[in-house]
Amino acid sequence: IKEVKDGPYPTTFSSGDAEIVGEVKEGDPIREVDPNFGVEVGYFAKTAVFEAKVKLGSKGKEGGIKVRFQACDDSRCLPPQTVNLPL
């Protein structure tokens, strides 16, 4: 897990039962200086699109990958959370 000194935790993906092959591609985030952190951050307002090639694991399509993310509003951030994203 990457330590973040300035700004919210970025969304990250890691292999779970399925293996991520290559890099994860993300859509175009909105980039601007966040007044709460004082640094430029990228964020998605309504929908976030990520694409990755995966190699199925022992659970086949029932398996998944792990996604770590953090949600923020204008004044606060929720604690980072890791969830299993089914395929």
PDB file of C-alpha atoms in Angstrom:
ATOM      1  CA  ILE A   1       0.000   0.000   0.000  1.00  0.00           C
ATOM      2  CA  LYS A   2       1.392   3.351  -1.034  1.00  0.00           C
ATOM      3  CA  GLU A   3       1.736   5.971   1.678  1.00  0.00           C
ATOM      4  CA  VAL A   4       0.152   9.274   0.704  1.00  0.00           C
ATOM      5  CA  LYS A   5       1.557  12.495   2.136  1.00  0.00           C
ATOM      6  CA  ASP A   6      -0.417  15.037   0.097  1.00  0.00           C
ATOM      7  CA  GLY A   7      -3.909  14.395  -1.159  1.00  0.00           C
ATOM      8  CA  PRO A   8      -6.309  11.483  -0.968  1.00  0.00           C
ATOM      9  CA  TYR A   9      -5.285   7.869  -1.601  1.00  0.00           C
ATOM     10  CA  PRO A  10      -5.297   7.053  -5.319  1.00  0.00           C
ATOM     11  CA  THR A  11      -7.394   4.173  -6.629  1.00  0.00           C
ATOM     12  CA  THR A  12      -5.212   1.076  -6.968  1.00  0.00           C
ATOM     13  CA  PHE A  13      -5.795  -2.436  -8.251  1.00  0.00           C
ATOM     14  CA  SER A  14      -4.067  -5.647  -7.190  1.00  0.00           C
ATOM     15  CA  SER A  15      -4.424  -9.284  -8.068  1.00  0.00           C
ATOM     16  CA  GLY A  16      -6.902 -11.294  -6.046  1.00  0.00           C
ATOM     17  CA  ASP A  17      -7.943 -14.709  -7.334  1.00  0.00           C
ATOM     18  CA  ALA A  18      -7.549 -13.312 -10.851  1.00  0.00           C
ATOM     19  CA  GLU A  19      -4.221 -11.893 -12.042  1.00  0.00           C
ATOM     20  CA  ILE A  20      -3.961  -8.424 -13.576  1.00  0.00           C
ATOM     21  CA  VAL A  21      -1.997  -8.658 -16.838  1.00  0.00           C
ATOM     22  CA  GLY A  22      -0.249  -5.428 -17.837  1.00  0.00           C
ATOM     23  CA  GLU A  23      -1.294  -1.980 -16.701  1.00  0.00           C
ATOM     24  CA  VAL A  24      -4.709  -0.773 -15.615  1.00  0.00           C
ATOM     25  CA  LYS A  25      -5.970   2.019 -17.884  1.00  0.00           C
ATOM     26  CA  GLU A  26      -8.190   4.727 -16.443  1.00  0.00           C
ATOM     27  CA  GLY A  27     -10.544   7.213 -18.055  1.00  0.00           C
ATOM     28  CA  ASP A  28      -9.749  10.919 -18.119  1.00  0.00           C
ATOM     29  CA  PRO A  29     -10.037  12.305 -14.592  1.00  0.00           C
ATOM     30  CA  ILE A  30     -10.873  15.914 -13.793  1.00  0.00           C
ATOM     31  CA  ARG A  31      -7.617  17.538 -12.600  1.00  0.00           C
ATOM     32  CA  GLU A  32      -7.570  20.597 -10.366  1.00  0.00           C
ATOM     33  CA  VAL A  33      -6.014  21.910  -7.181  1.00  0.00           C
ATOM     34  CA  ASP A  34      -8.010  20.642  -4.217  1.00  0.00           C
ATOM     35  CA  PRO A  35      -8.407  23.446  -1.624  1.00  0.00           C
ATOM     36  CA  ASN A  36      -8.432  20.901   1.235  1.00  0.00           C
ATOM     37  CA  PHE A  37      -5.069  19.364   0.292  1.00  0.00           C
ATOM     38  CA  GLY A  38      -3.442  22.268  -1.551  1.00  0.00           C
ATOM     39  CA  VAL A  39      -2.235  19.975  -4.345  1.00  0.00           C
ATOM     40  CA  GLU A  40      -3.491  19.004  -7.779  1.00  0.00           C
ATOM     41  CA  VAL A  41      -5.588  15.841  -7.662  1.00  0.00           C
ATOM     42  CA  GLY A  42      -7.390  13.799 -10.290  1.00  0.00           C
ATOM     43  CA  TYR A  43     -10.947  12.720  -9.544  1.00  0.00           C
ATOM     44  CA  PHE A  44     -14.092  11.401 -11.179  1.00  0.00           C
ATOM     45  CA  ALA A  45     -17.356  13.275 -10.590  1.00  0.00           C
ATOM     46  CA  LYS A  46     -20.036  10.714 -11.456  1.00  0.00           C
ATOM     47  CA  THR A  47     -18.520   7.708 -13.204  1.00  0.00           C
ATOM     48  CA  ALA A  48     -15.042   6.201 -13.195  1.00  0.00           C
ATOM     49  CA  VAL A  49     -13.973   3.843 -15.969  1.00  0.00           C
ATOM     50  CA  PHE A  50     -10.989   1.528 -15.576  1.00  0.00           C
ATOM     51  CA  GLU A  51      -9.888  -1.201 -18.002  1.00  0.00           C
ATOM     52  CA  ALA A  52      -7.543  -4.114 -17.403  1.00  0.00           C
ATOM     53  CA  LYS A  53      -6.764  -7.479 -18.888  1.00  0.00           C
ATOM     54  CA  VAL A  54      -7.000 -10.250 -16.338  1.00  0.00           C
ATOM     55  CA  LYS A  55      -6.081 -13.911 -16.258  1.00  0.00           C
ATOM     56  CA  LEU A  56      -8.748 -15.923 -14.492  1.00  0.00           C
ATOM     57  CA  GLY A  57      -7.677 -17.733 -11.353  1.00  0.00           C
ATOM     58  CA  SER A  58      -8.898 -20.951  -9.748  1.00  0.00           C
ATOM     59  CA  LYS A  59     -12.399 -19.526  -9.200  1.00  0.00           C
ATOM     60  CA  GLY A  60     -12.866 -18.641 -12.888  1.00  0.00           C
ATOM     61  CA  LYS A  61     -15.365 -15.837 -13.440  1.00  0.00           C
ATOM     62  CA  GLU A  62     -16.375 -16.146  -9.779  1.00  0.00           C
ATOM     63  CA  GLY A  63     -12.987 -14.743  -8.770  1.00  0.00           C
ATOM     64  CA  GLY A  64     -12.018 -11.103  -8.763  1.00  0.00           C
ATOM     65  CA  ILE A  65      -9.397  -8.442  -8.242  1.00  0.00           C
ATOM     66  CA  LYS A  66      -8.844  -6.141  -5.285  1.00  0.00           C
ATOM     67  CA  VAL A  67      -9.587  -2.422  -5.570  1.00  0.00           C
ATOM     68  CA  ARG A  68      -8.465   0.134  -2.981  1.00  0.00           C
ATOM     69  CA  PHE A  69     -10.141   3.543  -3.168  1.00  0.00           C
ATOM     70  CA  GLN A  70     -11.061   6.578  -1.144  1.00  0.00           C
ATOM     71  CA  ALA A  71     -14.129   8.787  -1.527  1.00  0.00           C
ATOM     72  CA  CYS A  72     -14.059  12.482  -0.619  1.00  0.00           C
ATOM     73  CA  ASP A  73     -16.431  15.420  -0.748  1.00  0.00           C
ATOM     74  CA  ASP A  74     -15.733  19.149  -0.422  1.00  0.00           C
ATOM     75  CA  SER A  75     -14.734  18.941   3.224  1.00  0.00           C
ATOM     76  CA  ARG A  76     -13.756  15.411   4.245  1.00  0.00           C
ATOM     77  CA  CYS A  77     -12.618  11.981   3.072  1.00  0.00           C
ATOM     78  CA  LEU A  78     -13.840   8.576   4.135  1.00  0.00           C
ATOM     79  CA  PRO A  79     -11.129   6.126   5.234  1.00  0.00           C
ATOM     80  CA  PRO A  80      -9.558   4.182   2.331  1.00  0.00           C
ATOM     81  CA  GLN A  81     -11.330   0.910   1.642  1.00  0.00           C
ATOM     82  CA  THR A  82     -10.297  -2.292  -0.155  1.00  0.00           C
ATOM     83  CA  VAL A  83     -12.987  -4.414  -1.813  1.00  0.00           C
ATOM     84  CA  ASN A  84     -12.991  -7.508  -4.009  1.00  0.00           C
ATOM     85  CA  LEU A  85     -14.295  -6.566  -7.454  1.00  0.00           C
ATOM     86  CA  PRO A  86     -15.969  -9.570  -9.112  1.00  0.00           C
ATOM     87  CA  LEU A  87     -15.303 -10.150 -12.795  1.00  0.00           C
TER      88      LEU A  87
END
